[in-house]
XYZ file of C-alpha atoms in Angstrom:
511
model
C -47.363 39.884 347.632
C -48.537 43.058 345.049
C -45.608 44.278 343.023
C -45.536 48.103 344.415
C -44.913 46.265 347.933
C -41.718 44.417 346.435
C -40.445 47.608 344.513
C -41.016 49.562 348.122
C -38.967 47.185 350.295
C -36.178 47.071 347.696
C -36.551 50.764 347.689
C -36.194 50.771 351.477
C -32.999 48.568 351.413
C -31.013 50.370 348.893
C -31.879 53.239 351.131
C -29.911 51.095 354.197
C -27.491 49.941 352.354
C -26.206 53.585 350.882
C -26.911 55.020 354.389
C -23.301 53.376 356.211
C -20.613 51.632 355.733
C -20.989 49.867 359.047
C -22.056 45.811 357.898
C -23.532 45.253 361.030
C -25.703 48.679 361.355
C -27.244 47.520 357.884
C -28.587 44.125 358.695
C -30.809 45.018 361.698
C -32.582 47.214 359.357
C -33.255 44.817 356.460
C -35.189 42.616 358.247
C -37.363 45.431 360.197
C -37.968 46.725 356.565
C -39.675 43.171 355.483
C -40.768 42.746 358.931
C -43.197 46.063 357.650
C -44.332 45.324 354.688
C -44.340 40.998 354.690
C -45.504 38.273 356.656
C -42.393 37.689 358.775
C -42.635 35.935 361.607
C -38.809 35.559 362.295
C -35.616 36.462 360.172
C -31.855 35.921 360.350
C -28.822 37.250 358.653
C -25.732 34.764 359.297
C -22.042 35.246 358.178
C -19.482 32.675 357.776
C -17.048 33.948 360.151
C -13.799 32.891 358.155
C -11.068 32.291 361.354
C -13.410 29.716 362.868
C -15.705 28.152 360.218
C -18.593 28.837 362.012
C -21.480 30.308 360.612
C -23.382 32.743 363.047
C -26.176 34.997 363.175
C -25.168 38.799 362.997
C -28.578 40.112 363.200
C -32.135 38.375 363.417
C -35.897 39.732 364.224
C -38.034 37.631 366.549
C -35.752 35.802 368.471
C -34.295 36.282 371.704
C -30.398 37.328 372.424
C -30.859 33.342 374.149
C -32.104 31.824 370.874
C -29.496 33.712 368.364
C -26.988 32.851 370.904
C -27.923 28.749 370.256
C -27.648 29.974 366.162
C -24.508 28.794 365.417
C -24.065 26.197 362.776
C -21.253 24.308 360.984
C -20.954 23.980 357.607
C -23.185 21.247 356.484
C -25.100 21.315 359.723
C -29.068 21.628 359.455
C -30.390 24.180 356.325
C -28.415 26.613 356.976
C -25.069 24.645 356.740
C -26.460 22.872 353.471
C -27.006 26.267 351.548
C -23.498 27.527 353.245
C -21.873 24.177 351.736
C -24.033 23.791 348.353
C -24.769 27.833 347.534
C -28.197 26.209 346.671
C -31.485 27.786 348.200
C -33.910 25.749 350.236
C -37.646 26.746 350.763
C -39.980 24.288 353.165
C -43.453 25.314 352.974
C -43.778 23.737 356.402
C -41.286 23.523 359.068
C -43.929 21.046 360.866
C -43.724 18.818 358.101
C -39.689 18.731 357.508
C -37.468 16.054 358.772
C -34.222 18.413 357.935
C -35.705 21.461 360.017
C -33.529 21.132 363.078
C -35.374 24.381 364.858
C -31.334 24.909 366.596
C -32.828 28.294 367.949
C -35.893 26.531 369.637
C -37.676 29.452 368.317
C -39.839 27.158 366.350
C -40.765 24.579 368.754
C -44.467 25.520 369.553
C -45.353 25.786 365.865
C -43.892 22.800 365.021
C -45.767 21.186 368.313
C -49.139 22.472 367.021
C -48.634 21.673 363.460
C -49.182 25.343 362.352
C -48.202 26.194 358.761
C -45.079 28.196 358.662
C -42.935 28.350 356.229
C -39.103 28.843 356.068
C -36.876 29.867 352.701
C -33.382 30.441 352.917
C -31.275 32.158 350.765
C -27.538 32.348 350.266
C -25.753 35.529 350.233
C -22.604 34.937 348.058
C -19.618 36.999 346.905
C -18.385 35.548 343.677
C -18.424 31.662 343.741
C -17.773 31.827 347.448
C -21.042 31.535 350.005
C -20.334 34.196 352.618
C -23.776 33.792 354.874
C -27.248 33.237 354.271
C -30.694 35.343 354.602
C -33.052 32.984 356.594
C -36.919 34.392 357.267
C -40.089 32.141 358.524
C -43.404 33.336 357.396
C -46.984 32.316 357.819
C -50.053 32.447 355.578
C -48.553 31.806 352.499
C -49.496 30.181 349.325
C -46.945 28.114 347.255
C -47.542 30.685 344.337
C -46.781 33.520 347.021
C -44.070 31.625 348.604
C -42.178 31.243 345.062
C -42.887 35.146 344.481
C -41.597 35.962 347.706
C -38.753 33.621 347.658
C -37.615 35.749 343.973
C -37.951 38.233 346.270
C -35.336 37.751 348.771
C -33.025 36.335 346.430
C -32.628 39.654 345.046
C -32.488 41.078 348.429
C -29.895 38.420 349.191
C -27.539 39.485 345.963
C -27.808 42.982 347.402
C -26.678 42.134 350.378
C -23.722 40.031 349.255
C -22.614 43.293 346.869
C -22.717 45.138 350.152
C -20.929 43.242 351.928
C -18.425 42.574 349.310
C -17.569 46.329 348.842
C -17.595 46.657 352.507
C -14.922 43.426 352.999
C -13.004 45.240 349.725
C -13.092 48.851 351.956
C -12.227 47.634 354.936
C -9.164 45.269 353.408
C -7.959 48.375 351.768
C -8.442 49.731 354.708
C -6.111 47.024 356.603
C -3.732 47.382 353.427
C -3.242 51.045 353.707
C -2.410 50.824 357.849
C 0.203 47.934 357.070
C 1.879 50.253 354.249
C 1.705 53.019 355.957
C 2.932 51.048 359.347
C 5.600 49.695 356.539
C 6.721 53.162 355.667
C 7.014 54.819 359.448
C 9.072 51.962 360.033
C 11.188 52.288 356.723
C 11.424 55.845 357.721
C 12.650 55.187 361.428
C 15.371 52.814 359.995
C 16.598 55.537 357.812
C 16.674 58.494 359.998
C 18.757 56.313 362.886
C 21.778 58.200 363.755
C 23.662 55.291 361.868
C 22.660 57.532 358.834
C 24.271 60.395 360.152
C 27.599 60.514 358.677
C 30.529 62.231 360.496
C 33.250 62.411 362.860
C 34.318 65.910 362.916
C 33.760 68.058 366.240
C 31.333 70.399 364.872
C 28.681 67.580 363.657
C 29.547 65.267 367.253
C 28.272 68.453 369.021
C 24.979 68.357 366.644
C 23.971 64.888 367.502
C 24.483 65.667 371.362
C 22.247 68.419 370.857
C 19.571 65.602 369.342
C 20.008 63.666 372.471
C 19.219 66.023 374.794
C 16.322 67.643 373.204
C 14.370 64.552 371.908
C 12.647 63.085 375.119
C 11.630 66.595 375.714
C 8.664 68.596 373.636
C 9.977 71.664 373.338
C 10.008 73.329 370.169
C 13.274 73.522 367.923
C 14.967 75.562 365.409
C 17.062 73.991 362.849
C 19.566 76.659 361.517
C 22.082 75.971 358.328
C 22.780 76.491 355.079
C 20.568 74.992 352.184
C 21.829 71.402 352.206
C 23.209 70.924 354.903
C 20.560 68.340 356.580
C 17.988 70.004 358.415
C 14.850 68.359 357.305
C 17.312 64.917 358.470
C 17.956 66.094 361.830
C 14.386 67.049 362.118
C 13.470 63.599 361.556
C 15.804 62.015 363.745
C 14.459 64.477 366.853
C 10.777 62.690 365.761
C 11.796 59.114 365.442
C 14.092 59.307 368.915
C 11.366 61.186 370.428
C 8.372 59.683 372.567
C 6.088 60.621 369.689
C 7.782 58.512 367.136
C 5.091 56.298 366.498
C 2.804 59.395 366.114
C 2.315 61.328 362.921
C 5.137 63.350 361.637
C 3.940 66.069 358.960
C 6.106 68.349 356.916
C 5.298 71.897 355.432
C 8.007 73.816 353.023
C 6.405 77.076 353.621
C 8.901 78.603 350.800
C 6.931 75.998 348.397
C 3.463 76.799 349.404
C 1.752 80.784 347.784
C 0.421 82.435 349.622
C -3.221 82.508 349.147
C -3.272 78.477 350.126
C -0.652 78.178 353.097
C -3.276 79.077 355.991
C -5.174 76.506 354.161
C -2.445 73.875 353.768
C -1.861 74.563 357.877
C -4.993 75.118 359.338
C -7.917 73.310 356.992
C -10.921 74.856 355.180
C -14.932 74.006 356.147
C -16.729 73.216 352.835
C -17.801 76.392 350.867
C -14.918 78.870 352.789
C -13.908 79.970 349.729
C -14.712 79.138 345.687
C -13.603 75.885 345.356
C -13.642 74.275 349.255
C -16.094 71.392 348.049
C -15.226 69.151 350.894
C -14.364 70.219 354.839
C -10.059 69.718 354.510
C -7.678 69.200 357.905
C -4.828 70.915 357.674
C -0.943 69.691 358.707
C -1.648 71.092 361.846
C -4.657 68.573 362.795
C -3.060 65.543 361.107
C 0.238 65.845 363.179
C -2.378 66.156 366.122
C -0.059 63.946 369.140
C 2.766 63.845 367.078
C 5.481 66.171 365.142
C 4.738 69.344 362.794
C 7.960 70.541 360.745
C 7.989 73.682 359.385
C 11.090 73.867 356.943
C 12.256 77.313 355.659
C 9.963 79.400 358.344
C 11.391 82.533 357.474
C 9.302 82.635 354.363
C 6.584 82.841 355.881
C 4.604 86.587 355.380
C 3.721 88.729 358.461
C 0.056 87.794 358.384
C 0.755 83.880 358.582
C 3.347 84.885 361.297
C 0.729 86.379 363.788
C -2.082 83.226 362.822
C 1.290 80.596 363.015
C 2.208 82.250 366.295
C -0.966 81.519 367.983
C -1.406 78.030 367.074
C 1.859 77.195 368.331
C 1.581 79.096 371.571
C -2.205 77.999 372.318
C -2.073 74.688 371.094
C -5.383 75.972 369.257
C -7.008 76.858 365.746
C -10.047 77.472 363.687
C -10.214 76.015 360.123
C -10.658 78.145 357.420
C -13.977 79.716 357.187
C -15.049 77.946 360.524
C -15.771 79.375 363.726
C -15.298 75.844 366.285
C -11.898 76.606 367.522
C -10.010 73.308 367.384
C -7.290 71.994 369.884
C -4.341 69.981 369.249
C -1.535 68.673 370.465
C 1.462 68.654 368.402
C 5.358 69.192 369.219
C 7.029 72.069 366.649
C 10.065 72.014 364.860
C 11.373 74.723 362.550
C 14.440 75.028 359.953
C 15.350 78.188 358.034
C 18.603 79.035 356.172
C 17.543 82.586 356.431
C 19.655 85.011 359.304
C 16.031 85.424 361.101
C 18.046 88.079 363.793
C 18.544 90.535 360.450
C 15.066 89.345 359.478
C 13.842 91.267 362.798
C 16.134 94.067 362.599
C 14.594 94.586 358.972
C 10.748 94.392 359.884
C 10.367 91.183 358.075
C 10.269 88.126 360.978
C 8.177 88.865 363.793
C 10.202 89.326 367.290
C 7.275 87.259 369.240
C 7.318 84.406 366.858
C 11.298 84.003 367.101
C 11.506 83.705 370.790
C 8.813 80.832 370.942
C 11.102 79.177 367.995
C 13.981 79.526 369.405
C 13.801 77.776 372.549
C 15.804 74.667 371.910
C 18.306 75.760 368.523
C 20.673 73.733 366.922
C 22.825 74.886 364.080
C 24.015 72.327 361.318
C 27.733 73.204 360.001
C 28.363 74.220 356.354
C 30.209 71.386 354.956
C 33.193 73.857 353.718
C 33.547 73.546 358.324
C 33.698 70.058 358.151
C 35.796 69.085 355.388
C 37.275 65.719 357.065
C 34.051 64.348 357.044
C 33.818 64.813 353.167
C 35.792 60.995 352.025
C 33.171 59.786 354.732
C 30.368 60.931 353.155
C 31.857 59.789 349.720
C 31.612 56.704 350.761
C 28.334 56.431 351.944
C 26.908 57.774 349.257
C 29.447 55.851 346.424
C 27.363 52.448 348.266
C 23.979 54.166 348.246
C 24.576 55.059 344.445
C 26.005 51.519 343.566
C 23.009 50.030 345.145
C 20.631 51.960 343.191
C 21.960 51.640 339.911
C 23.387 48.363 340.292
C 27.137 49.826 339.872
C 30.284 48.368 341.240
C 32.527 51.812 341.985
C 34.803 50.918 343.870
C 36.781 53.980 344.343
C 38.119 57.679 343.885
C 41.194 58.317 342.049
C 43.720 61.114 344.228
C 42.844 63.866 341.491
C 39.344 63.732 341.933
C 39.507 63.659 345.757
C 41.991 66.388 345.677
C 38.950 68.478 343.572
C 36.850 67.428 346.169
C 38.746 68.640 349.289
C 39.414 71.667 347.208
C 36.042 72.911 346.622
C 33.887 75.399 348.718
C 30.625 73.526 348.909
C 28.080 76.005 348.744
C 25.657 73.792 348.162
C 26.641 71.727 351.133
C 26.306 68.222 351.764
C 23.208 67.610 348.593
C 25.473 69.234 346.284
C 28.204 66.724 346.981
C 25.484 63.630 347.019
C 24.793 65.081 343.761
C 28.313 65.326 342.459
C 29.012 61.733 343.900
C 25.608 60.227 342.141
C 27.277 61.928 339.033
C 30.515 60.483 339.109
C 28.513 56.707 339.698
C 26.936 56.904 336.511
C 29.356 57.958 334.278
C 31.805 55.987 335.603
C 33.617 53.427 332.538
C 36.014 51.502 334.978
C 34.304 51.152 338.187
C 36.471 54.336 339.012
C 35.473 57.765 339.719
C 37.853 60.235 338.078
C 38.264 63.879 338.134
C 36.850 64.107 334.914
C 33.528 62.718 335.930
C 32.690 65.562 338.153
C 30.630 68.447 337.355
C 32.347 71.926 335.746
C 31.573 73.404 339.151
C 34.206 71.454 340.850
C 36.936 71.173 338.137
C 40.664 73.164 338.136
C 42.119 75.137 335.372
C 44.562 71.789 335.558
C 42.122 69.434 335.605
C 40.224 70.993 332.638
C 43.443 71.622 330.988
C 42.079 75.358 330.901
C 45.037 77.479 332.208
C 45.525 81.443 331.231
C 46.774 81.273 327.761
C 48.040 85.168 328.293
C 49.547 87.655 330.608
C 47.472 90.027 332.676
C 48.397 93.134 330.775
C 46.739 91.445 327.299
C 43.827 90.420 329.272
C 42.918 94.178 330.675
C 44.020 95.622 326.935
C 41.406 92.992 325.700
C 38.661 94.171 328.435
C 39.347 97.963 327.582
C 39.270 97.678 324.470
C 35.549 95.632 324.450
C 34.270 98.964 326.935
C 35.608 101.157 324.716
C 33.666 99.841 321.273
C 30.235 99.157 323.626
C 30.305 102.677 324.295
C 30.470 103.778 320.981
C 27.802 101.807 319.503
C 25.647 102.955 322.512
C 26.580 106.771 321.817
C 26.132 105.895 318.163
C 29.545 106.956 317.825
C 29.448 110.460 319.192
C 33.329 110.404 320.732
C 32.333 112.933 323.534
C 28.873 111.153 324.974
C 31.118 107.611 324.639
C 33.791 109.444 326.944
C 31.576 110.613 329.374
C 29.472 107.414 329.417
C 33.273 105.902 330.503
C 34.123 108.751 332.583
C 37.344 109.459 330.677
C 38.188 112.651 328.764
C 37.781 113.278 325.200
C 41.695 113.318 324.864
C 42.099 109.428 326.351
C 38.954 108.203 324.260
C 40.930 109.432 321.660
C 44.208 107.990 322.097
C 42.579 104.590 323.235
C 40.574 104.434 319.663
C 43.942 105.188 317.601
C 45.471 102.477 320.115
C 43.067 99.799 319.272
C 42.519 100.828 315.625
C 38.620 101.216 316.017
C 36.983 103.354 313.246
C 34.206 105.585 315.515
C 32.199 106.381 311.919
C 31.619 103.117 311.327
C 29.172 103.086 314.450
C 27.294 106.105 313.068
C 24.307 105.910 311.674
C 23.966 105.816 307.991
């Protein structure tokens, strides 16, 4: 063989090897590339296949589906189980001549009969220390020089192979790790949006979860209503996981989180080159929770132009990407949460009419936790043994003053606000205690702070008049009349209240 023919069939199969990812698309052709430009008569790419032991040809030239069928060898078993056992290449410059050519195929046999020349070299293809298959090709009119040359050759050809293969075994087992994580997380997520999570026994929350009962075997869209905190994006999860789509996909979008020159982007893709930047074609959330469940937390921020484009993709079940004209269909089940009063959001131009109505089919609205205050020692709990867990802590309980803080406070922050507060308390607890003193500023009395009034009311409003009055001469530079009118007193009472207070209106002139 010249050298420009070896550099052109390793050019060729560098070429077939960058060309897919598919192993078994590869193989076929490799040997139709040497096929063209060597004397091959017959060639054979075998694998171990590692559940059975069995090493088998995945793709051959010259021989019959019959003959690669009857190419199945066990380790040890004729050349090709030697090299699979030893990792050690075997060339016989005549097959007719061999007593350890078995000819298993039969594709041999008349050669061998006739006592033609043919030669057969195989090679093993190995990942690491371990022998993974073998490259096997018979070929006539040969030399010995040319068969050494050629057999240099395919051992090359061989180690490119095996680095194929190798990255492709390494893709496709990160492949198979990825699905059992992410298999591993839907299920980690189904086990913690159960309604054993939901915590609460007070009338307004039972009426919530029969509202997630009826609606989850159905499709139909949903709006979430509440206050920030209150566990929206947690019943929105529970409707997915109790639904007939929860093994589907189940994508969420804060549209509040997303500006707005990338949100119809983030929702509906972008083909490569739609805009400076778009290197590579991008799905959106709307095709990757194609058969399953899109949430679409605080809707109401979205702006009037995303409202019409949202509108339509949710009533036609239909999109184009970005910068793409192939409209694309899916099929994915919406629900929506928004603290926002979306009825004043109509009546003030900002929330499209159209887009409500299709929202609003099935709504459910969560109750502020200030509604549901029994439930609040409930949830203290819960989240006192979520806490403990976490930061390996051992509270074991509240003392009366800080549970009377508790059931004293407004919430406005809702249920997170008292995880929060609870998480708090966990961590700075001394005495495996939480005490009133361990909860935030937010929550604490003038008697828990030992903060309480140390005057009377009168003192307090002589203190605040007398703070106005001074302001207003060092903004008037003190200029009595401007002052007064600033105040909208007379010049007579700004007078009497700055010989009352003993304030000197020169000293705010300027020198």
């Amino acid at each position: 063989m010249k050298e420009p023919t070896e550099l052109l069939v390793l050019f060729e199969i560098s070429k077939i090897l960058d060309e897919t990812e598919d192993l078994k698309k590869i193989l076929s052709p490799i040997l139709h590339s040497l096929s063209e430009h060597t004397p091959v008569i017959r060639g054979a790419i075998t694998l171990v296949n590692r559940e059975t032991g069995e090493i088998l040809i995945e793709s051959a030239y010259g021989l019959t589906e019959i003959q690669k069928k009857k190419g199945r060898y066990r380790i040890g078993e004729g050349i090709t189980g030697q090299v699979v056992k030893t990792g050690q290449p075997v060339i016989i410059p005549d097959i007719s001549q061999s007593d350890v050519y078995i000819n298993k195929t039969g594709a041999e046999t008349r050669h061998i009969q006739a006592n033609t020349r043919v030669s057969f070299i195989c090679v093993p293809i190995k990942s690491g220390n371990e022998t993974i298959g073998t490259l096997n090709i018979s070929c006539a009119k040969f030399t010995d020089d040319e068969l050494e040359q050629y057999f240099q050759l395919l051992s090359v050809i061989a180690s490119m192979i095996a680095r194929a293969v190798q990255i492709r075994q390494e893709l496709r087992e990160e492949k198979e790790r990825l699905i059992a994580e992410n298999d591993r997380l839907k299920q980690e997520l189904k086990e913690r949006y159960q309604p054993a999570n939901f915590i609460g026994k007070a009338q307004s929350i039972q009426e919530v979860y029969d509202l997630i009962s009826q609606v989850s075997a159905s499709d139909a869209t949903v709006l979430i209503r509440g206050e920030s905190g209150t566990g929206k994006e947690l019943v929105a999860h529970e409707i997915h996981y109790s639904s007939l789509r929860a093994g589907r996909p189940f994508v969420k979008v804060n549209c509040a989180a997303l500006p707005e020159s990338i949100i119809e982007s983030e929702l509906f893709g972008h083909e490569k080159g739609a805009f400076t930047g778009a290197h590579v074609q991008r799905k959106g959330r709307f095709e990757l929770a194609d058969t399953g469940t899109l949430f679409l937390d605080e809707i109401g921020e979205l702006s009037a132009q995303m409202q019409v484009k949202l509108l339509r993709a949710i009533q036609e079940q239909e999109f184009e990407r970005v910068g793409g004209v192939k409209t694309i269909s899916i099929n994915v089940r919406i629900i929506a949460a928004t603290n926002r009063n979306l009825e004043q959001e109509i009546e003030n131009g900002t929330f499209r009419e159209d887009l409500y109505y299709r929202l609003n089919v099935f709504p459910i609205h969560i109750p502020p936790l200030r509604d549901r205050k029994s439930d609040i020692m409930l949830l203290c709990d819960h989240f006192i043994d979520k806490y403990n867990r976490k930061n390996h802590r051992k509270v074991k309980r509240i003392t009366s003053s800080a549970i009377d803080l508790l059931m004293m406070y407004h919430w406005p922050g809702n249920v997170r606000e008292l995880e929060n507060c609870i998480e708090r308390g966990v961590l700075l607890s001394k005495d495996d205690v939480i005490h009133a003193y361990s909860l935030p500023p937010s929550l604490q009395s003038a008697e828990s702070s030992n903060t309480q009034f140390a005057s009377t009311l009168r003192h307090a409003v002589e203190e605040l008049e007398r703070e106005l009055i001074a302001d207003a001469l060092k903004h008037a530079r003190g200029n009595r009349a401007k002052a007064a009118r600033n105040l909208g007193i007379t010049e007579r009472i700004m007078g009497l209240r700055i010989e009352k207070y003993g304030l000197d209106s020169d000293r705010y002139k300027p020198q």
